[in-house]
Tab-separated table of C-alpha atoms in Angstrom:
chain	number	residue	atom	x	y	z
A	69	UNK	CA	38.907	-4.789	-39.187
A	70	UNK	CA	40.758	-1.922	-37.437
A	71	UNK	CA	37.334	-0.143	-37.749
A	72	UNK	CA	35.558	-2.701	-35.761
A	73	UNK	CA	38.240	-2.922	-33.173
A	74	UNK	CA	37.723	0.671	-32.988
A	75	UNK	CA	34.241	0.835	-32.538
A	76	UNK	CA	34.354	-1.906	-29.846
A	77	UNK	CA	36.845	0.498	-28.158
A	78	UNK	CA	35.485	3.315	-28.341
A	79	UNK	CA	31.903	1.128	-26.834
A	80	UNK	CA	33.732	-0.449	-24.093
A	81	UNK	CA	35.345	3.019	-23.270
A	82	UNK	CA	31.892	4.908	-23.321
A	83	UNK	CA	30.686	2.113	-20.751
A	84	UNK	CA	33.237	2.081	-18.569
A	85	UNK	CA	32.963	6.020	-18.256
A	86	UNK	CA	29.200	5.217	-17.331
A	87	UNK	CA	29.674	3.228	-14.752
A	88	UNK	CA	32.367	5.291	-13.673
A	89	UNK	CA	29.727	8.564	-13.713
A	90	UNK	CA	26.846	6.780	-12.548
A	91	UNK	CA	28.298	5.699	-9.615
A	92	UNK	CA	29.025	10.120	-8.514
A	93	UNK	CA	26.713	12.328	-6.456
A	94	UNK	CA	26.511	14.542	-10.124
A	95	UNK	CA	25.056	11.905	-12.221
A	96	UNK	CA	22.156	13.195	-12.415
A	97	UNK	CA	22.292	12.978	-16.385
A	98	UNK	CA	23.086	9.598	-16.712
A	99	UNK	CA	20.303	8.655	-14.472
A	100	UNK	CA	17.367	10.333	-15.522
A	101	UNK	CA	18.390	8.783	-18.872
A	102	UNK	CA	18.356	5.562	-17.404
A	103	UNK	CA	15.353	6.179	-15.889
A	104	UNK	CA	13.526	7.056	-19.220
A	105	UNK	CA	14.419	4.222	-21.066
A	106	UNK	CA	13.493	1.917	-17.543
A	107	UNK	CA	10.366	4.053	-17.955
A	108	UNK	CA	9.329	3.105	-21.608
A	109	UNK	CA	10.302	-0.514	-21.013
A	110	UNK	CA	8.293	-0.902	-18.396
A	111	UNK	CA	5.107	1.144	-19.801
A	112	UNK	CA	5.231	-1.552	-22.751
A	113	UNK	CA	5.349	-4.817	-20.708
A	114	UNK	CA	2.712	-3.236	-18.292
A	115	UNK	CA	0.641	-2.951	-20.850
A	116	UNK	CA	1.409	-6.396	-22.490
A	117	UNK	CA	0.554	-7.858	-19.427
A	118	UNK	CA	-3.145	-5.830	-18.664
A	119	UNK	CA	-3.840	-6.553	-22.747
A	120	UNK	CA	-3.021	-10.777	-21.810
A	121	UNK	CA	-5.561	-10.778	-19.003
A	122	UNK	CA	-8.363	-8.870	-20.227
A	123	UNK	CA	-7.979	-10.744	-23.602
A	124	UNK	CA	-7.805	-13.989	-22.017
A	125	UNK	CA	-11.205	-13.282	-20.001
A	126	UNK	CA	-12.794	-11.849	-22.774
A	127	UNK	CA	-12.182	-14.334	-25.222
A	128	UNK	CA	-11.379	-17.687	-23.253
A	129	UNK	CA	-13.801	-17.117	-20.219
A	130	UNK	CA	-16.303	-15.054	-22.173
A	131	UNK	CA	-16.484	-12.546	-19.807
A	132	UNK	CA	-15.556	-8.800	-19.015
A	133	UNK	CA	-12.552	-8.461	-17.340
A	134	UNK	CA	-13.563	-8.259	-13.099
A	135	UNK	CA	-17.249	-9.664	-14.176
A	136	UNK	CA	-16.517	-12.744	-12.392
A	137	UNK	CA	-20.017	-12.876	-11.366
A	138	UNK	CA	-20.799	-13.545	-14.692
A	139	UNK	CA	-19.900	-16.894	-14.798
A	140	UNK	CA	-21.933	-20.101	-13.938
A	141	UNK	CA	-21.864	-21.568	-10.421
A	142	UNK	CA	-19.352	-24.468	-11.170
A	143	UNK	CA	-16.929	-21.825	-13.437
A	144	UNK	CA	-16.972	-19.780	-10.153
A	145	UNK	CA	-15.637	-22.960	-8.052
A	146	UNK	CA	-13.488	-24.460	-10.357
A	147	UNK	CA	-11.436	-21.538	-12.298
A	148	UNK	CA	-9.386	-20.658	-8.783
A	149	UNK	CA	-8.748	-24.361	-8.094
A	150	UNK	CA	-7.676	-25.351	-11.507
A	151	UNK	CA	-5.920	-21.977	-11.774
A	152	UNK	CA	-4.073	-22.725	-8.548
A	153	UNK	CA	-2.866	-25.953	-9.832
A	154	UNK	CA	-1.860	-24.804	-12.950
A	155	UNK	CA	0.268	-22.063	-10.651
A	156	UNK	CA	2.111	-24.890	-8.768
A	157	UNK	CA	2.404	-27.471	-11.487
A	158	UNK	CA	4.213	-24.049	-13.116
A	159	UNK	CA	6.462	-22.799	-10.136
A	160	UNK	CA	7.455	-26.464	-9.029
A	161	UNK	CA	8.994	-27.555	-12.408
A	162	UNK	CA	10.601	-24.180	-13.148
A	163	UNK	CA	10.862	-21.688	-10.315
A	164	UNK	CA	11.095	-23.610	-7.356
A	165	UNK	CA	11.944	-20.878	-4.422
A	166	UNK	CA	11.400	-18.441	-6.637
A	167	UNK	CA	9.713	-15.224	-5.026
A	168	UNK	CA	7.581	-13.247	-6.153
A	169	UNK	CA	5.870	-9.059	-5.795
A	170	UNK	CA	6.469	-6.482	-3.862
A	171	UNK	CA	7.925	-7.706	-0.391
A	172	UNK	CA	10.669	-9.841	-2.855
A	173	UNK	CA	11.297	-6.989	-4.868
A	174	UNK	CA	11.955	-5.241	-1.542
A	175	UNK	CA	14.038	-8.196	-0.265
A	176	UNK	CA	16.165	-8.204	-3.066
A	177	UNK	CA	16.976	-4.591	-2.872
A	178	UNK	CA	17.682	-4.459	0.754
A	179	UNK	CA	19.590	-7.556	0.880
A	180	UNK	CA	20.777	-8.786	-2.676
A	181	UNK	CA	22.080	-5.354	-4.137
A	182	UNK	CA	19.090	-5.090	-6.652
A	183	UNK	CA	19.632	-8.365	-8.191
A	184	UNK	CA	16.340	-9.593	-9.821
A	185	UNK	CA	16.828	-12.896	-12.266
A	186	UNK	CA	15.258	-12.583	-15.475
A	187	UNK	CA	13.487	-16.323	-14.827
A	188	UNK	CA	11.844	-14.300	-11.922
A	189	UNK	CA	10.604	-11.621	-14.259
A	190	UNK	CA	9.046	-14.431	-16.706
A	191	UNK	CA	7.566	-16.505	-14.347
A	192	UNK	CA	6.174	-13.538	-12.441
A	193	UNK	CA	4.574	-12.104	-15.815
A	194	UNK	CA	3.291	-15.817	-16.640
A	195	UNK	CA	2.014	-16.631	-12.859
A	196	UNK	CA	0.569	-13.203	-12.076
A	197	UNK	CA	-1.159	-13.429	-15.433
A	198	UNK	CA	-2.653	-17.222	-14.736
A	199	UNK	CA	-3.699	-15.706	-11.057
A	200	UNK	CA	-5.782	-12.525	-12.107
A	201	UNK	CA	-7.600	-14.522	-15.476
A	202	UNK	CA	-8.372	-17.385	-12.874
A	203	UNK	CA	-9.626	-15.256	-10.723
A	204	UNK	CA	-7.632	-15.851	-7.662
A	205	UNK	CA	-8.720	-12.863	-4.833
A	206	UNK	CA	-5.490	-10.908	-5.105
A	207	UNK	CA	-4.927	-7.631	-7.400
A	208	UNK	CA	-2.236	-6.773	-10.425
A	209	UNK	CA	0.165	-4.391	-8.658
A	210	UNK	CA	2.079	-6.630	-7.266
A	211	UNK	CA	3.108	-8.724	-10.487
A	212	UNK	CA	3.164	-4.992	-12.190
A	213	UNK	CA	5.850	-4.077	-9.554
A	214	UNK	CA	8.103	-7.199	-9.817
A	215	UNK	CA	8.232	-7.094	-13.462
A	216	UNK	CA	9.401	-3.390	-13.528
A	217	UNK	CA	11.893	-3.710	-11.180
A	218	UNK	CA	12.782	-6.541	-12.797
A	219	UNK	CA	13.804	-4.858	-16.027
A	220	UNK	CA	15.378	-1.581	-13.898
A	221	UNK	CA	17.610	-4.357	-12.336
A	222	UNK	CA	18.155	-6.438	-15.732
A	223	UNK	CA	18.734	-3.115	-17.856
A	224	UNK	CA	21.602	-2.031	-14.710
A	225	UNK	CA	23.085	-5.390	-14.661
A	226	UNK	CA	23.175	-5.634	-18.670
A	227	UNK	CA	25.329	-2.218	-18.187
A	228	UNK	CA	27.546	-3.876	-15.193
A	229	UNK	CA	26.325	-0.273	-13.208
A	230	UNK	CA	27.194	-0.071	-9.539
A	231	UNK	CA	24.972	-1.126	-7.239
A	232	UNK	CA	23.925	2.309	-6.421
A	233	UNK	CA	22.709	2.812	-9.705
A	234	UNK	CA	20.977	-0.681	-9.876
A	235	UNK	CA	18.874	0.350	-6.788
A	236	UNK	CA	17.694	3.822	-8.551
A	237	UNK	CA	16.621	1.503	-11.333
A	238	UNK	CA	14.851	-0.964	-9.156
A	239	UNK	CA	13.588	1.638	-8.158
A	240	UNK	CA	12.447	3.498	-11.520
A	241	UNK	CA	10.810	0.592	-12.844
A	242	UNK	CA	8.646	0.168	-9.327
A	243	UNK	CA	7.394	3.844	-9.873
A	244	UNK	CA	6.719	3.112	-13.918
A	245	UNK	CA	4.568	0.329	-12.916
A	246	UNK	CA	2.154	1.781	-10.847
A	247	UNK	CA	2.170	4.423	-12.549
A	248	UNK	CA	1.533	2.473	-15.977
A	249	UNK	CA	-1.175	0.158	-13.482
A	250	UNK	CA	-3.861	2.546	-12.605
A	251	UNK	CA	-2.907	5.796	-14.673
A	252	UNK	CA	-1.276	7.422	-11.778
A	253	UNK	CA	2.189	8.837	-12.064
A	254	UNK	CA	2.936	10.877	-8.982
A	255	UNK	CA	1.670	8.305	-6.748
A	256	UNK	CA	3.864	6.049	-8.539
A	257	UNK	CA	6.840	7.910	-7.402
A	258	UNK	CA	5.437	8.394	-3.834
A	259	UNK	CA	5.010	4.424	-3.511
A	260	UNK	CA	8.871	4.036	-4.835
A	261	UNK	CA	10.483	6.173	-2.584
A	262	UNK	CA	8.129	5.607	0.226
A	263	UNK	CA	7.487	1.715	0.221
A	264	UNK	CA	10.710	0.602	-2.261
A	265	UNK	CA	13.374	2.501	-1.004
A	266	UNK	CA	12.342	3.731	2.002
A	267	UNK	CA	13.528	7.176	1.055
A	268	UNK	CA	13.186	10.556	-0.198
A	269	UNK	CA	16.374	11.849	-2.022
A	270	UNK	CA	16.993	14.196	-4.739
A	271	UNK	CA	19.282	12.429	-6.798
A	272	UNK	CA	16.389	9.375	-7.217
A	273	UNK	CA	13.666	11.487	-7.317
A	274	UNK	CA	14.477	13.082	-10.714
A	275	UNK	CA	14.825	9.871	-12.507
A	276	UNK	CA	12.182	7.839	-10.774
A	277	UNK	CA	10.076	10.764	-11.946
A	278	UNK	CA	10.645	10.069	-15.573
A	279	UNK	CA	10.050	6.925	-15.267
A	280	UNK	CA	7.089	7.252	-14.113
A	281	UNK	CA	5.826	9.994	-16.318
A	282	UNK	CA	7.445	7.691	-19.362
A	283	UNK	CA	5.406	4.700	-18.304
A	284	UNK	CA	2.489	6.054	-17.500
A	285	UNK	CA	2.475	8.170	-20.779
A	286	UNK	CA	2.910	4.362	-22.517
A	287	UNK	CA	0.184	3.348	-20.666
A	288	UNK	CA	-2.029	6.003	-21.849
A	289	UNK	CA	-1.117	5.872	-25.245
A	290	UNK	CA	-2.417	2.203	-26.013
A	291	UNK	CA	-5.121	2.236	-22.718
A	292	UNK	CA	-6.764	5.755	-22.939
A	293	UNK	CA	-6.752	8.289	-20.581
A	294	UNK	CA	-9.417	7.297	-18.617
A	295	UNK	CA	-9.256	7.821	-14.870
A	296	UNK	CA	-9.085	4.330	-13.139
A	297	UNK	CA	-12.426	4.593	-11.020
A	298	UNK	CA	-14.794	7.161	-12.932
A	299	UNK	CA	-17.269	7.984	-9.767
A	300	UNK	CA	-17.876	12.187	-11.014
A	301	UNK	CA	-17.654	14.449	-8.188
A	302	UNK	CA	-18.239	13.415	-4.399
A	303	UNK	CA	-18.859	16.049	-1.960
A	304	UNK	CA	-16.676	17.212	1.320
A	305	UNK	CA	-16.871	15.912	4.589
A	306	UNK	CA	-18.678	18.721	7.059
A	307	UNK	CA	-17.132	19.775	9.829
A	308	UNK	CA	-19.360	17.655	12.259
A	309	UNK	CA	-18.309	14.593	10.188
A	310	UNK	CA	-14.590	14.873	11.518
A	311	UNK	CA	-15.259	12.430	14.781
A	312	UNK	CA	-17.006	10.002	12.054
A	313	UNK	CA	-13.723	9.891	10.284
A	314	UNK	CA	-11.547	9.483	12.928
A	315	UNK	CA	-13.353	6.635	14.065
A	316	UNK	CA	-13.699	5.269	10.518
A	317	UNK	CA	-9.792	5.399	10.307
A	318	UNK	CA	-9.975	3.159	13.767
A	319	UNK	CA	-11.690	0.765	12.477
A	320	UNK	CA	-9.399	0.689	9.072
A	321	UNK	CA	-6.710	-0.015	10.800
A	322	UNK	CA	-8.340	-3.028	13.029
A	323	UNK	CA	-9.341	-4.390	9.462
A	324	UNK	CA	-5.295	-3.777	8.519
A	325	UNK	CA	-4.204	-5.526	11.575
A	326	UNK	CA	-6.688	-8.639	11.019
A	327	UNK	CA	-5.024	-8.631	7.420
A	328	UNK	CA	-1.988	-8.589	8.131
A	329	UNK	CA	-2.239	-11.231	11.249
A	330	UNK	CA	-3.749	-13.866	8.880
A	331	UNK	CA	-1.339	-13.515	6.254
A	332	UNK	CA	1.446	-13.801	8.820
A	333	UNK	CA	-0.068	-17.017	10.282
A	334	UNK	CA	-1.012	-18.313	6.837
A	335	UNK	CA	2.349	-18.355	6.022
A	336	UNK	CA	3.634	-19.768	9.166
A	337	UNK	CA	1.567	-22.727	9.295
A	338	UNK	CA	2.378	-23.500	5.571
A	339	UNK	CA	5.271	-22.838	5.121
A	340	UNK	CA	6.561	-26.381	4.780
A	341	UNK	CA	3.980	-26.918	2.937
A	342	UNK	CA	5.034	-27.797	-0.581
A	343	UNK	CA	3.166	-26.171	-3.608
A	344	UNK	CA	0.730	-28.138	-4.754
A	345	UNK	CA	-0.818	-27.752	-0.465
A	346	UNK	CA	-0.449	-24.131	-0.558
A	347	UNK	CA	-1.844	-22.930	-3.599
A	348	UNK	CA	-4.809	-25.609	-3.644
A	349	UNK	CA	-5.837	-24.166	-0.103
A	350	UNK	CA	-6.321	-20.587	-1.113
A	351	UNK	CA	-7.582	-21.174	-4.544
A	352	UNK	CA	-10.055	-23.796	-3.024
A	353	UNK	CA	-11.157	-21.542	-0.120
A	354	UNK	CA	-11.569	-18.489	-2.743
A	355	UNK	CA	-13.736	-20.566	-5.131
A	356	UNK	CA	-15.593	-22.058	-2.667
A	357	UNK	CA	-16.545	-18.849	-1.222
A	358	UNK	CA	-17.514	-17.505	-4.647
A	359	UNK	CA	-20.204	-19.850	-4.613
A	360	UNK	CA	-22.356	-17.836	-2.629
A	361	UNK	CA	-20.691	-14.167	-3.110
A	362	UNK	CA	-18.669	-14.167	-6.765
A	363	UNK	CA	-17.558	-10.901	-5.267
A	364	UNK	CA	-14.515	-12.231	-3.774
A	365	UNK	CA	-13.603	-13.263	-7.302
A	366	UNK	CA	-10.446	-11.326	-8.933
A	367	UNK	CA	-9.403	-7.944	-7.589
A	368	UNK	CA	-12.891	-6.558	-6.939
A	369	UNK	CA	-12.672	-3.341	-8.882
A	370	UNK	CA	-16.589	-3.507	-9.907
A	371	UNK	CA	-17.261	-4.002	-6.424
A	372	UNK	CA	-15.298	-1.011	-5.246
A	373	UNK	CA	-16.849	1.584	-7.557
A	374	UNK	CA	-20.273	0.320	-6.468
A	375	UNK	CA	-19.343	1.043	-2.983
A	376	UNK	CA	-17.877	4.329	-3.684
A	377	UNK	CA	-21.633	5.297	-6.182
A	378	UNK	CA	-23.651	4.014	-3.068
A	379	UNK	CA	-24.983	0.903	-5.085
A	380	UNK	CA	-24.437	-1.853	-2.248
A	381	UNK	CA	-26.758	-2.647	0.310
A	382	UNK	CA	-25.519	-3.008	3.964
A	383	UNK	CA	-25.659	-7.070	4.135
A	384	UNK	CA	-24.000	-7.213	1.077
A	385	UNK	CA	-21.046	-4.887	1.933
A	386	UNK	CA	-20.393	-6.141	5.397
A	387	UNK	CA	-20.378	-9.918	3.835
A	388	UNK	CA	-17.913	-8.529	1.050
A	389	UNK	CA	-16.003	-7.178	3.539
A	390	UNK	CA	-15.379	-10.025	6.148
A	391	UNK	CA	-14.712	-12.660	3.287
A	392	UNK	CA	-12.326	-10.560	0.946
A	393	UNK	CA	-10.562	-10.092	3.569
A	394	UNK	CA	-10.314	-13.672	4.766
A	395	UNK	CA	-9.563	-14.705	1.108
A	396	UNK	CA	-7.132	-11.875	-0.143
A	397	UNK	CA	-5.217	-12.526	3.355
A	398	UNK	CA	-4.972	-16.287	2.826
A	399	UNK	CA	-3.996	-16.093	-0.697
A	400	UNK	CA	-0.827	-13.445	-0.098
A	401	UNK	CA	0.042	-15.799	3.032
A	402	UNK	CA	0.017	-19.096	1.008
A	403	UNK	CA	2.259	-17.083	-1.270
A	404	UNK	CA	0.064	-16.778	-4.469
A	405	UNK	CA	1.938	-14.628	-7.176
A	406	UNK	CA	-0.277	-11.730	-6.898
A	407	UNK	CA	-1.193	-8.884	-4.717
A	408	UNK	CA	-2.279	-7.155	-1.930
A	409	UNK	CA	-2.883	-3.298	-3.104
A	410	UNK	CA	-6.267	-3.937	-4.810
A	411	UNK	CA	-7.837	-6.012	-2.782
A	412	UNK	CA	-6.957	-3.341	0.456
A	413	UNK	CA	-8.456	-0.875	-1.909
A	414	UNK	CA	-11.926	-3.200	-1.751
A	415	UNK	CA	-11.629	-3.607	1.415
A	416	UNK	CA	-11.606	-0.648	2.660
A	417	UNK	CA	-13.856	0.878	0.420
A	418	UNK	CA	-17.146	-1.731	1.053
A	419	UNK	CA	-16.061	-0.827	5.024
A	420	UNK	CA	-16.474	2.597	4.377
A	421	UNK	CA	-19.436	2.570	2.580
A	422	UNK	CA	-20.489	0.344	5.095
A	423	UNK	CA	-19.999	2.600	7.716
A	424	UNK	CA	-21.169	5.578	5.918
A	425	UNK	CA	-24.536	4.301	5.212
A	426	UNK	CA	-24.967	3.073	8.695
A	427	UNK	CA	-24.645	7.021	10.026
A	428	UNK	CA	-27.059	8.167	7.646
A	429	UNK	CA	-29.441	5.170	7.449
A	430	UNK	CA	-29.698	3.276	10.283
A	431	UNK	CA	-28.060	6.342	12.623
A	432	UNK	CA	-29.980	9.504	10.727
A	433	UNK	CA	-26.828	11.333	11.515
A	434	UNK	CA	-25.290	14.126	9.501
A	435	UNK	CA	-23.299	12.049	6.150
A	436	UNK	CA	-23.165	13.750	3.159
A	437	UNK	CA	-21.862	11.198	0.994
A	438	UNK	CA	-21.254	7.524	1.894
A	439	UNK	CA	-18.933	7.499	-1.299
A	440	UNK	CA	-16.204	10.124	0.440
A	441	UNK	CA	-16.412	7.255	3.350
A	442	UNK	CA	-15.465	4.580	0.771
A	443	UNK	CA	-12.661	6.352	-0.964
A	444	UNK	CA	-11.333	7.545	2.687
A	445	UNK	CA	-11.837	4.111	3.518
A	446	UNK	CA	-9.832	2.398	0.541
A	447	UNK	CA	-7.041	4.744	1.180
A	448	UNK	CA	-6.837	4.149	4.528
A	449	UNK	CA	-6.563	0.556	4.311
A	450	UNK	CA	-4.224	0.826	1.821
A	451	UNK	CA	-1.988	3.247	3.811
A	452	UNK	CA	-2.205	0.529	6.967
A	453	UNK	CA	-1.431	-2.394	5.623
A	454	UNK	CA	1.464	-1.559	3.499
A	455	UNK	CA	2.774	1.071	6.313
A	456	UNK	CA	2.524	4.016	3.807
A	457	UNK	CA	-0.090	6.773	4.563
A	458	UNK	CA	1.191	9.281	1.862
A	459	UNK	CA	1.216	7.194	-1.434
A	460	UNK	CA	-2.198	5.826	-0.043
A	461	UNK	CA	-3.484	9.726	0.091
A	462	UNK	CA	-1.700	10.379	-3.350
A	463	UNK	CA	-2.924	7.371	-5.385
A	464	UNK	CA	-6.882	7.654	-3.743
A	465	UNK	CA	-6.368	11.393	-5.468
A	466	UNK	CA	-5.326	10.092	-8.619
A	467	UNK	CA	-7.342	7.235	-9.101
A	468	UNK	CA	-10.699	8.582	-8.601
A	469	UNK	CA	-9.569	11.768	-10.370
């Protein structure tokens, strides 16, 4: 008995000394081992959560996972809706106000000292999951985000660390998840300190490292080592090309601005909206629209690597363009639980194609490769709408190797 008493002692001592250590400028210890284990954790339920979508289109939808345009004409219409109305039925009986991805992981940290709710991280593993295998127009990262955060914040709060500590965590688990996502660890760390914490500080960047590095090693372990878009080797822009570029990263950030304008009114003019209204509007207008251009379907990762190889024709890319736009930006607005990174990688990858192919068809001027336009492109679009140029540059690198 005196044993046990002991050992609970000695346990509650150890703790208190951790919080106590974790909270200092030298903690640097006691953080990075935090950041591991956030790391590891979230490298496992990143990949639990890529393994229950592509299993659940293989096997249930009898399809490969983003070969949406492999289903029948009435599958194409009615997998959003009913998706979407599985979503609200789901969030209305059990998470009612709860948010969801990126901007409320963000929220949270800013404004709620780190606290994330473990009902958020199982409803945002369950809805994200129900989003991407009914192919709503949205991508994975944001779910992928939320749910490492999550456990950063969860593992902290388990450990009664100081707030300080619990927004390291946040965000170590933000970095993991990217970088367990798409393969890429250092742009993992980029997007944490750059979009998450809105920061660049020593004492983070050490433990949002490992996590990173931990998750992403995870991630390779049970995925492969593949690099997320294999497109071989595309050559450099010329010299002469540089006004081309400039004026490609114009009209990137037009597209940007039209994003982000009709997610903001989206949102405004639903917002008392209840469920049921919101979701059925963007899952109807995205499988509607997939009628006539399946494209639009899920996160549009097929598409992009055929507009990076040069495989699209102009009609189709400029039509891909214009209406993944107009469906990713309604769905984020209405407040689907998905989100916006992969779809701004599409996006700006069929423009740049588009525009590359235009110089060098239609224009006969000097192009050398309208796949450097689309990865320029994707980046770009990425960098505008989420306000963060460097982890745009950094993940283009690492996910086209």
């Amino acid at each position: 008995m005196k044993s046990k008493l002991s050992l609970r002692k000695n346990l509650a001592t150890g703790l208190e000394r951790l919080r106590i250590q974790s909270a200092s400028s030298d903690a640097l210890l006691q953080l990075s081992l935090a950041g591991l284990f956030t790391g590891i954790a979230t490298g496992v339920v990143i990949v639990a959560f890529i393994l229950v979508v592509e299993f659940s289109l293989t096997y249930f939808l009898n399809i490969q996972p983003e070969n949406f345009e492999g289903l029948n004409t009435l599958s194409r219409v009615l997998a959003p809706i009913l998706g979407g109305l599985l979503l609200a039925t789901l969030f209305h009986f059990f998470a009612k106000g709860q948010g969801v991805g990126i901007a409320h992981v963000r929220e949270r940290l800013h404004h709620h000292n780190s606290d994330l709710t473990l009902r958020g991280f199982i409803m945002q593993f369950i809805g994200g999951s129900i989003a991407l295998i009914s192919g709503q127009s949205l991508g994975r990262e944001g779910p992928s985000v939320h749910l490492g955060a999550a456990l950063g914040s969860l593992f902290g709060k388990s450990l009664h660390l100081p707030h300080n500590t619990l927004r390291i965590l946040l965000a170590c688990g933000s970095a993991g998840a990217i970088g367990a996502a798409f393969n890429t660890p250092l742009a993992g760390v980029i997007f944490a300190m750059e979009i998450i914490i809105a920061e660049y500080a020593v004492g983070s960047f050490v433990p949002i490292m490992i996590s990173a590095v931990a998750a992403t090693g995870i991630s390779r372990w049970f995925l492969g080592n593949e690099p997320f878009l294999s497109i071989g080797l595309v050559p450099s822009a010329s010299l002469q090309e540089i006004p081309f570029l400039l004026l490609l990263g114009i009209l990137v950030g037009i597209a940007a601005a039209s994003f982000i304008y009709i997610v903001r009114r989206s949102s405004e003019i639903t917002a008392n909206w209840n469920l049921f209204k919101r979701y059925s509007l963007a899952a109807s207008i995205t499988g509607f629209t997939a009628i006539f251009l399946p494209q639009v379907l899920g996160v549009g990762y097929d598409s992009l690597n055929q507009a990076i190889l040069g495989q699209l024709s102009l009609v189709t890319l400029i039509v891909i363009l214009v209406m993944k736009l107009i469906t990713s930006s309604i769905s984020v607005g209405c407040g689907l639980p998905a989100g916006l990174i992969g779809p701004s990688f599409v996006i700006g990858a069929v423009g740049g194609s588009f525009m590359g192919l235009v110089l060098d068809q239609a224009l006969h001027l000097p192009v050398e490769s309208s796949g450097l336009y689309a990865i320029l492109g994707m980046a770009a679009m990425m960098g505008a709408c989420l306000q963060a140029p460097l982890a745009a540059l950094i993940a283009a690198f690492e996910i086209t190797a």
